[in-house]
């Protein structure tokens, strides 16, 4: 599957999130490297959240660094703002 978001896209991020659902696209900091990632939530299991990239062949995600916690999540992607032709809620 092709990535939903590409380098250079501008997004609107909801920082004050109350719920996280399967399929949400989240921005988080990976615990060991402190790198920022944007990935899709695929599974929620109690305190564990598993994320994967849409391009599973090339994605660095929970299959490599394990689950993340809600505390690592900086926000949910609400809408793509740039480029203008991509202005929409990501799906």
XYZ file of N, CA, C and O in Angstrom:
364
model
N 0.846 -1.181 0.000
C 0.000 0.000 0.000
C 0.887 1.238 0.000
O 1.908 1.288 0.661
N 0.497 2.243 -0.723
C 1.251 3.495 -0.782
C 1.050 4.296 0.501
O -0.014 4.234 1.115
N 2.054 5.042 0.922
C 1.913 5.859 2.126
C 0.804 6.901 1.979
O 0.645 7.494 0.913
N 0.049 7.120 3.044
C -0.989 8.156 3.060
C -0.354 9.530 3.122
O -0.803 10.465 2.471
N 0.689 9.656 3.924
C 1.388 10.930 4.093
C 2.803 10.796 3.539
O 3.462 9.786 3.741
N 3.251 11.837 2.861
C 4.594 11.832 2.277
C 5.396 12.990 2.843
O 4.839 13.934 3.410
N 6.715 12.910 2.702
C 7.580 14.007 3.147
C 7.132 15.311 2.517
O 6.834 15.357 1.326
N 7.068 16.368 3.316
C 6.671 17.677 2.827
C 5.197 17.989 3.033
O 4.795 19.137 2.910
N 4.381 16.975 3.331
C 2.971 17.240 3.617
C 2.866 18.015 4.925
O 3.641 17.787 5.864
N 1.927 18.918 4.999
C 1.637 19.657 6.231
C 0.335 19.103 6.788
O -0.631 18.902 6.055
N 0.320 18.864 8.088
C -0.842 18.249 8.725
C -1.348 19.101 9.882
O -0.606 19.905 10.438
N -2.606 18.924 10.209
C -3.194 19.523 11.407
C -3.259 18.419 12.449
O -3.824 17.352 12.200
N -2.671 18.671 13.604
C -2.537 17.672 14.654
C -3.399 18.042 15.845
O -3.336 19.165 16.335
N -4.203 17.092 16.299
C -4.991 17.268 17.518
C -4.155 16.759 18.682
O -3.870 15.564 18.787
N -3.726 17.693 19.550
C -2.834 17.327 20.646
C -3.569 16.829 21.888
O -3.037 16.022 22.626
N -4.746 17.342 22.127
C -5.495 16.951 23.326
C -6.469 15.842 22.956
O -7.630 16.098 22.663
N -5.961 14.615 22.967
C -6.792 13.491 22.557
C -7.341 12.765 23.774
O -6.662 12.613 24.783
N -8.585 12.356 23.663
C -9.213 11.606 24.755
C -9.346 10.132 24.405
O -9.335 9.295 25.293
N -9.459 9.837 23.117
C -9.563 8.439 22.701
C -8.650 8.185 21.513
O -8.384 9.079 20.706
N -8.187 6.967 21.433
C -7.398 6.510 20.296
C -8.121 5.288 19.753
O -8.478 4.377 20.515
N -8.342 5.276 18.446
C -9.061 4.184 17.818
C -8.209 3.499 16.768
O -7.294 4.107 16.202
N -8.530 2.258 16.502
C -7.871 1.543 15.425
C -8.090 2.324 14.133
O -9.195 2.800 13.866
N -7.035 2.508 13.361
C -7.118 3.263 12.114
C -6.688 4.713 12.239
O -6.415 5.360 11.227
N -6.621 5.250 13.468
C -6.153 6.619 13.658
C -4.689 6.732 13.227
O -3.904 5.787 13.391
N -4.323 7.883 12.690
C -2.928 8.161 12.370
C -2.401 9.058 13.474
O -2.972 10.111 13.754
N -1.320 8.609 14.124
C -0.796 9.316 15.290
C 0.657 9.728 15.072
O 1.388 9.104 14.308
N 1.043 10.781 15.766
C 2.431 11.231 15.823
C 2.932 10.884 17.216
O 2.275 11.172 18.217
N 4.099 10.252 17.281
C 4.640 9.842 18.579
C 6.158 9.876 18.544
O 6.770 9.980 17.487
N 6.716 9.797 19.741
C 8.173 9.708 19.895
C 8.516 8.296 20.317
O 8.016 7.806 21.323
N 9.376 7.663 19.542
C 9.807 6.310 19.864
C 10.739 6.377 21.066
O 11.594 7.248 21.156
N 10.560 5.468 22.008
C 11.214 5.550 23.320
C 12.740 5.428 23.282
O 13.429 6.097 24.043
N 13.278 4.589 22.440
C 14.721 4.325 22.494
C 15.546 5.338 21.707
O 16.627 5.714 22.140
N 15.040 5.774 20.569
C 15.815 6.690 19.734
C 15.369 8.138 19.863
O 16.060 9.036 19.419
N 14.188 8.356 20.454
C 13.580 9.689 20.563
C 13.225 10.282 19.206
O 13.013 11.482 19.088
N 13.172 9.457 18.155
C 12.759 9.920 16.838
C 11.243 10.074 16.784
O 10.510 9.342 17.445
N 10.785 11.016 15.977
C 9.356 11.212 15.754
C 8.893 10.322 14.615
O 9.597 10.160 13.614
N 7.698 9.761 14.764
C 7.108 8.921 13.734
C 5.645 9.300 13.546
O 4.992 9.779 14.475
N 5.143 9.060 12.334
C 3.718 9.172 12.032
C 3.291 7.811 11.509
O 3.780 7.355 10.471
N 2.409 7.142 12.249
C 1.989 5.783 11.896
C 0.507 5.600 12.177
O -0.115 6.359 12.919
N -0.037 4.533 11.619
C -1.449 4.192 11.807
C -1.586 3.188 12.950
O -0.824 2.226 13.037
N -2.563 3.408 13.833
C -2.853 2.482 14.931
C -3.522 1.242 14.340
O -4.532 1.349 13.643
N -2.949 0.072 14.615
C -3.534 -1.163 14.095
C -4.166 -2.010 15.194
O -5.129 -2.716 14.945
N -3.628 -1.929 16.397
C -4.167 -2.717 17.509
C -3.990 -1.960 18.814
O -2.945 -1.362 19.049
N -5.033 -1.990 19.651
C -4.948 -1.443 21.000
C -5.235 -2.586 21.957
O -6.245 -3.254 21.849
N -4.325 -2.783 22.903
C -4.463 -3.876 23.857
C -4.081 -3.351 25.233
O -2.911 -3.282 25.558
N -5.074 -2.978 26.023
C -4.832 -2.375 27.337
C -3.927 -1.154 27.185
O -4.297 -0.185 26.568
N -2.719 -1.205 27.726
C -1.811 -0.055 27.661
C -0.917 -0.101 26.426
O -0.167 0.829 26.180
N -0.983 -1.173 25.642
C -0.116 -1.321 24.479
C -0.828 -0.881 23.211
O -1.955 -1.280 22.955
N -0.148 -0.072 22.425
C -0.674 0.400 21.151
C 0.318 -0.013 20.077
O 1.507 0.312 20.152
N -0.173 -0.762 19.084
C 0.669 -1.219 17.993
C 0.394 -0.364 16.770
O -0.761 -0.135 16.420
N 1.465 0.103 16.142
C 1.347 0.991 14.994
C 2.101 0.393 13.813
O 3.097 -0.319 13.987
N 1.597 0.694 12.623
C 2.270 0.278 11.399
C 2.181 1.395 10.384
O 1.218 2.157 10.373
N 3.169 1.438 9.509
C 3.128 2.362 8.389
C 2.283 1.784 7.275
O 2.128 0.564 7.163
N 1.723 2.644 6.444
C 0.892 2.172 5.337
C 1.709 1.405 4.303
O 1.194 0.530 3.622
N 2.979 1.724 4.164
C 3.866 1.001 3.253
C 4.621 -0.038 4.080
O 5.765 0.159 4.469
N 3.977 -1.159 4.338
C 4.504 -2.134 5.290
C 5.844 -2.740 4.882
O 6.608 -3.177 5.737
N 6.152 -2.749 3.600
C 7.417 -3.318 3.151
C 8.599 -2.484 3.629
O 9.639 -3.018 4.009
N 8.450 -1.161 3.631
C 9.563 -0.273 3.966
C 9.413 0.434 5.310
O 10.288 1.187 5.709
N 8.328 0.192 6.013
C 8.034 0.949 7.223
C 8.795 0.435 8.444
O 8.926 -0.767 8.658
N 9.270 1.378 9.236
C 9.839 1.080 10.548
C 8.727 1.340 11.544
O 8.280 2.484 11.700
N 8.245 0.290 12.221
C 7.056 0.426 13.060
C 7.083 -0.568 14.211
O 8.156 -1.070 14.559
N 5.938 -0.883 14.796
C 5.876 -1.758 15.974
C 6.460 -3.140 15.718
O 6.871 -3.813 16.654
N 6.512 -3.550 14.479
C 7.141 -4.845 14.174
C 8.632 -4.805 14.467
O 9.254 -5.835 14.686
N 9.202 -3.590 14.522
C 10.629 -3.428 14.788
C 10.913 -2.960 16.214
O 11.837 -3.440 16.853
N 10.130 -1.977 16.694
C 10.430 -1.417 18.019
C 9.377 -1.745 19.065
O 9.463 -1.271 20.187
N 8.411 -2.564 18.746
C 7.405 -2.983 19.726
C 6.274 -1.971 19.864
O 6.157 -1.024 19.088
N 5.474 -2.187 20.877
C 4.309 -1.321 21.097
C 4.737 0.027 21.659
O 5.845 0.181 22.161
N 3.821 0.984 21.556
C 4.030 2.293 22.178
C 2.944 2.480 23.237
O 1.984 1.708 23.296
N 3.101 3.510 24.057
C 2.096 3.819 25.072
C 1.402 5.130 24.711
O 1.910 5.915 23.900
N 0.265 5.364 25.331
C -0.467 6.610 25.081
C 0.386 7.825 25.446
O 0.282 8.877 24.809
N 1.249 7.688 26.447
C 2.116 8.802 26.863
C 3.102 9.220 25.780
O 3.579 10.352 25.778
N 3.442 8.328 24.868
C 4.376 8.645 23.788
C 3.700 9.406 22.649
O 4.373 10.026 21.836
N 2.375 9.343 22.597
C 1.644 9.954 21.488
C 1.526 11.458 21.697
O 1.084 11.917 22.742
N 1.934 12.214 20.688
C 1.870 13.675 20.740
C 0.558 14.197 20.186
O 0.164 15.317 20.483
N -0.113 13.397 19.354
C -1.399 13.818 18.813
C -1.863 12.924 17.681
O -1.163 12.019 17.237
N -3.097 13.201 17.230
C -3.693 12.491 16.100
C -3.753 13.425 14.898
O -4.039 14.616 15.044
N -3.505 12.880 13.728
C -3.597 13.663 12.496
C -5.075 13.843 12.169
O -5.814 12.876 12.025
N -5.501 15.116 12.083
C -6.895 15.411 11.749
C -7.109 15.608 10.265
O -8.091 15.139 9.694
N -6.184 16.347 9.642
C -6.377 16.697 8.241
C -5.030 16.996 7.597
O -4.100 17.440 8.274
N -4.933 16.723 6.304
C -3.765 17.113 5.523
C -4.034 18.506 4.966
O -5.036 18.728 4.300
N -3.161 19.470 5.289
C -3.329 20.857 4.848
C -2.581 21.176 3.556
O -2.983 22.056 2.803
N -1.456 20.493 3.328
C -0.629 20.766 2.169
C -0.082 19.461 1.634
O 0.326 18.629 2.431
N -0.084 19.222 0.390
C -0.453 20.117 -0.696
C -1.968 20.286 -0.802
O -2.719 19.410 -0.375
N -2.410 21.420 -1.352
C -3.846 21.730 -1.387
C -4.707 20.650 -2.028
O -5.822 20.412 -1.585
N -4.212 19.961 -3.036
C -5.025 18.930 -3.693
C -5.247 17.720 -2.783
O -6.102 16.900 -3.041
N -4.489 17.629 -1.703
C -4.638 16.540 -0.741
C -5.403 16.987 0.507
O -5.479 16.252 1.469
N -5.956 18.199 0.493
C -6.690 18.727 1.638
C -7.866 17.813 1.954
O -8.843 17.765 1.225
N -7.716 17.036 3.005
C -8.752 16.079 3.394
C -8.346 15.386 4.680
O -7.182 15.420 5.081
N -9.308 14.745 5.285
C -9.028 13.892 6.438
C -8.374 12.625 5.911
O -8.874 12.000 4.981
N -7.213 12.237 6.477
C -6.567 11.021 5.990
C -7.407 9.789 6.317
O -8.084 9.743 7.334
N -7.387 8.818 5.440
C -8.153 7.595 5.669
C -7.336 6.362 5.446
O -6.269 6.365 4.974
